[in-house]
Each structure stands twice: as structure tokens, then as C-alpha cells.
PDB file of C-alpha atoms and ligand atoms in Angstrom:
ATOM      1  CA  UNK R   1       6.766  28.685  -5.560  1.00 59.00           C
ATOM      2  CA  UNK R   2       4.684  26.885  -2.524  1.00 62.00           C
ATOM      3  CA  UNK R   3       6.270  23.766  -1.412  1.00 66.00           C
ATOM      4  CA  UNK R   4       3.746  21.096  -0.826  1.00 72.00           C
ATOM      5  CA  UNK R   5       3.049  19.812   2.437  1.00 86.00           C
ATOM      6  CA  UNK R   6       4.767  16.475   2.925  1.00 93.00           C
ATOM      7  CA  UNK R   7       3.743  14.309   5.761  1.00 94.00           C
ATOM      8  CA  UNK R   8       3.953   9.794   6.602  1.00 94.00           C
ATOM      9  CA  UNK R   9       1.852   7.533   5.174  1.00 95.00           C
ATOM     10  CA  UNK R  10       2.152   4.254   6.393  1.00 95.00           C
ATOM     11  CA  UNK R  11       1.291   1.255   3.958  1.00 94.00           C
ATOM     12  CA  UNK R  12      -1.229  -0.807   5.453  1.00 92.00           C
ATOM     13  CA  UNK R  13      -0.460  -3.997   3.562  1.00 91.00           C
ATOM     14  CA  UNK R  14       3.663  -4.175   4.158  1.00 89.00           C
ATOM     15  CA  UNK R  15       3.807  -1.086   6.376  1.00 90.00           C
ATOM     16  CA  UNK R  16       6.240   0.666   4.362  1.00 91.00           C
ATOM     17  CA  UNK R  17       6.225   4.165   5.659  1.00 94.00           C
ATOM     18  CA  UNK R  18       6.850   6.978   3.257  1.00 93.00           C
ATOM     19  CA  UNK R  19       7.193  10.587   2.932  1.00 94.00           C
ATOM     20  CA  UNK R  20       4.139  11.764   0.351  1.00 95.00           C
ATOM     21  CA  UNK R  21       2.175  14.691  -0.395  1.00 95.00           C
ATOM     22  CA  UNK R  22      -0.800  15.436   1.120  1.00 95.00           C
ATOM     23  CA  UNK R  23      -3.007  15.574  -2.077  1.00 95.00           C
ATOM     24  CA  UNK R  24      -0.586  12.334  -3.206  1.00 95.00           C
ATOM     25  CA  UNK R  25      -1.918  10.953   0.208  1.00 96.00           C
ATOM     26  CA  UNK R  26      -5.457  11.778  -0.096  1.00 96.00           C
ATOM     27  CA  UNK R  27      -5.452  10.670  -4.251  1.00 95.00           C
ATOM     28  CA  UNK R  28      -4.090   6.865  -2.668  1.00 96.00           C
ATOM     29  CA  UNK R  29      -6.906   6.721   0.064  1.00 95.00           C
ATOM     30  CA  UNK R  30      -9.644   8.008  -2.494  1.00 94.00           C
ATOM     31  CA  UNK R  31      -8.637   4.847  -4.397  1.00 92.00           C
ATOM     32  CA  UNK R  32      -8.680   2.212  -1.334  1.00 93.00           C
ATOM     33  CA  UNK R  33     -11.304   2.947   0.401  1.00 89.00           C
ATOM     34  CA  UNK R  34      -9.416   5.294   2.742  1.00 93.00           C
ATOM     35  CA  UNK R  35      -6.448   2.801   3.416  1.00 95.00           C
ATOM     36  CA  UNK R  36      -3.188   3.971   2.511  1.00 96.00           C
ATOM     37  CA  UNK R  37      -0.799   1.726   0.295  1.00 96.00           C
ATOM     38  CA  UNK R  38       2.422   2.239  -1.142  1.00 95.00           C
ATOM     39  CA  UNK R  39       3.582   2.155  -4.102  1.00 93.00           C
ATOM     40  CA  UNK R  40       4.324  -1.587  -4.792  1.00 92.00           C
ATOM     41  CA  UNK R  41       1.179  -2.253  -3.157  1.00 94.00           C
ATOM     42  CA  UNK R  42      -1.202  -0.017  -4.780  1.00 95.00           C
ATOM     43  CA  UNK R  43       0.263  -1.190  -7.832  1.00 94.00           C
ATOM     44  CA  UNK R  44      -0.747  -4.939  -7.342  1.00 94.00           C
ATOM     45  CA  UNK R  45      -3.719  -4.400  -6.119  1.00 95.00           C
ATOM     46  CA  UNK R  46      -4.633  -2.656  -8.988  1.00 94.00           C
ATOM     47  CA  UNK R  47      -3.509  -4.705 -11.388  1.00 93.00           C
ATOM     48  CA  UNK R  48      -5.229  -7.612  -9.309  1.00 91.00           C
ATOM     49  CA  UNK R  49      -8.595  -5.317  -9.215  1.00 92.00           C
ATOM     50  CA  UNK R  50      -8.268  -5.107 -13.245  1.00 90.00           C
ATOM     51  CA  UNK R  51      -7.891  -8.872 -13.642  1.00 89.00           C
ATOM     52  CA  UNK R  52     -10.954  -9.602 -10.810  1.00 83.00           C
ATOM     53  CA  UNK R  53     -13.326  -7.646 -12.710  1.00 80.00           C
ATOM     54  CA  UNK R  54     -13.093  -8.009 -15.950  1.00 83.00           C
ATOM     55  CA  UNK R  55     -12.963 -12.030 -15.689  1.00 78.00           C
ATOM     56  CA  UNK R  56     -16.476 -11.701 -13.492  1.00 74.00           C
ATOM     57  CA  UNK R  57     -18.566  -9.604 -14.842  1.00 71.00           C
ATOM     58  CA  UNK R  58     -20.589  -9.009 -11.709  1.00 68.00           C
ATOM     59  CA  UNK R  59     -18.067  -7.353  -9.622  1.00 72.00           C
ATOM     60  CA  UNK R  60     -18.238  -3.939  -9.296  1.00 85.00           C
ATOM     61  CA  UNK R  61     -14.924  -2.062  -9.230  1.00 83.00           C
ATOM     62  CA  UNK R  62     -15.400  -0.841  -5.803  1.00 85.00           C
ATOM     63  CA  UNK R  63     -15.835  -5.284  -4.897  1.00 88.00           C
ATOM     64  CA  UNK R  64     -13.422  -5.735  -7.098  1.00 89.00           C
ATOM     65  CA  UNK R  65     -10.750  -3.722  -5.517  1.00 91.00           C
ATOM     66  CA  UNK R  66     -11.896  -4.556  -2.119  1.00 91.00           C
ATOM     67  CA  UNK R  67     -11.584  -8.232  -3.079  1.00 91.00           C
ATOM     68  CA  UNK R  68      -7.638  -7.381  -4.352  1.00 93.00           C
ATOM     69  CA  UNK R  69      -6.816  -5.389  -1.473  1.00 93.00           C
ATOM     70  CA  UNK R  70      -7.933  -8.219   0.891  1.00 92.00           C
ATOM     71  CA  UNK R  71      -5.921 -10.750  -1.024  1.00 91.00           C
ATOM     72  CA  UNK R  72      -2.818  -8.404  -0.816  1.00 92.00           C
ATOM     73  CA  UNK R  73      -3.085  -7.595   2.608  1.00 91.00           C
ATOM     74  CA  UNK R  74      -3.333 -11.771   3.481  1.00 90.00           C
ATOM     75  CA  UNK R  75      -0.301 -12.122   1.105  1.00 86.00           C
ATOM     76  CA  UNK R  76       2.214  -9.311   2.853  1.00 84.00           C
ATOM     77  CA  UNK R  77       0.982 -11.076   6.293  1.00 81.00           C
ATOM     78  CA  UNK R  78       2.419 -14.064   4.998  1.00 79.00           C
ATOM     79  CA  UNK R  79       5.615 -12.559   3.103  1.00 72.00           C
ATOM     80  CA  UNK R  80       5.838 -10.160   6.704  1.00 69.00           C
ATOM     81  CA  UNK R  81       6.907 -13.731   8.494  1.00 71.00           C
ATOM     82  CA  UNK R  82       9.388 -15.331   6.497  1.00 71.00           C
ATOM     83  CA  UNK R  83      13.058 -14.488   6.751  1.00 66.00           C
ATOM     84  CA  UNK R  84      13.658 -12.203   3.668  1.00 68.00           C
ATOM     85  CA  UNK R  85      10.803 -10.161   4.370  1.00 63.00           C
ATOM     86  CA  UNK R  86      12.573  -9.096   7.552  1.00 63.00           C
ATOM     87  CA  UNK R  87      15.961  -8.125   6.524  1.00 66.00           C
ATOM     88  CA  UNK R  88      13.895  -6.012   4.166  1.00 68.00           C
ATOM     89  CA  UNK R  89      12.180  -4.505   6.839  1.00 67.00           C
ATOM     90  CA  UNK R  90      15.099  -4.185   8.727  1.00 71.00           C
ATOM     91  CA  UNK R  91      16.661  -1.891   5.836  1.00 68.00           C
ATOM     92  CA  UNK R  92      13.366   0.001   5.804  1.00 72.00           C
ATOM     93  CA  UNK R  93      13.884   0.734   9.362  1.00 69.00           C
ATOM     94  CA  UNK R  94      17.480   2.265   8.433  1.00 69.00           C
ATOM     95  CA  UNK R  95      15.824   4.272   5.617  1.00 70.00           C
ATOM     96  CA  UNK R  96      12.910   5.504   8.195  1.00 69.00           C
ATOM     97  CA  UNK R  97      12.854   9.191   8.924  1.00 58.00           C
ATOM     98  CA  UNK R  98       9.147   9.222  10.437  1.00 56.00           C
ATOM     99  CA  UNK R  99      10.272   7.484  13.449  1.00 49.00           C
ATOM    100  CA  UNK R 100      10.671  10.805  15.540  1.00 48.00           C
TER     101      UNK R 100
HETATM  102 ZN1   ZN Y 201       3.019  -1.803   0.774  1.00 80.24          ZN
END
């Protein structure tokens, strides 16, 4: 059995870096317009994506998931300043095995 490839992909809302697959990678940028997002943030923006489009009916998906992604991206800036967010960060730093 192949193992698959596993490189860093670095979230570009929270910049949570994880280890993914290449094709699991590739599948995430596909979706975001070739941004990367983790898993907590790919899952909002979705959600937020769902909600934008089906309450106006002239959004595309594509807009529509643009439109969520910026929102998301303005929101982790925010949450990236405040206290909390940086012992968070500061455990994610710990956890990181990219750095090297
Ligand atoms: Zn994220």
C-alpha cells in the first residue's frame, strides 16, 4: 500500500498550519479559489456561503463563497488580536511540526 504524500498547508484565515494530503490540499483550494483553509475555517465559510446564497438569489456560488471567505478572513483578523486568540496560537505553535 502507497502512503500518500503529506505536506503543510497553512490556513489563510487563522493560519493554522496542518499536515494534509496533497489531493486533501488540492480538493480545499479547488473549493476557495486556490486559498487554503482549515478545517474550522472551511467549515464556516461554507456554511456562511450556503446561507449568502440562498437568501439572495443573485449570487452565484462562486460570489457567494468569495463574499463568506472575505467575511471570515476580516473576522479571524479581528479574533487574531484579542488575548484568547493568542494563547491559542501560542499552543498551536507547541503543536507545530512544519516549523523546520
Ligand atoms: Zn483557519
Amino acid at each position: 500500500m502507497e502512503t500518500a504524500a503529506v505536506e503543510c498547508a497553512k490556513c489563510e484565515c487563522c493560519g493554522l498550519v496542518e499536515d494534509c494530503t496533497r489531493d486533501y490540499i488540492l480538493g480545499v483550494r479547488a473549493a476557495f479559489g486556490g486559498r487554503w483553509l482549515c478545517g474550522l475555517c472551511s467549515e464556516a465559510v461554507r456554511d456562511e456561503a450556503a446561507r449568502t446564497t440562498t437568501k439572495t438569489k443573485t449570487t452565484t456560488a462562486a460570489a457567494g463563497m468569495e463574499a463568506a471567505l472575505r467575511d471570515h478572513m476580516a473576522f479571524c483578523g479581528k479574533c487574531r488580536r484579542s488575548p484568547a486568540f493568542r494563547v491559542a496560537d501560542g499552543m498551536r505553535q507547541m503543536l507545530r511540526r512544519c516549523s523546520k
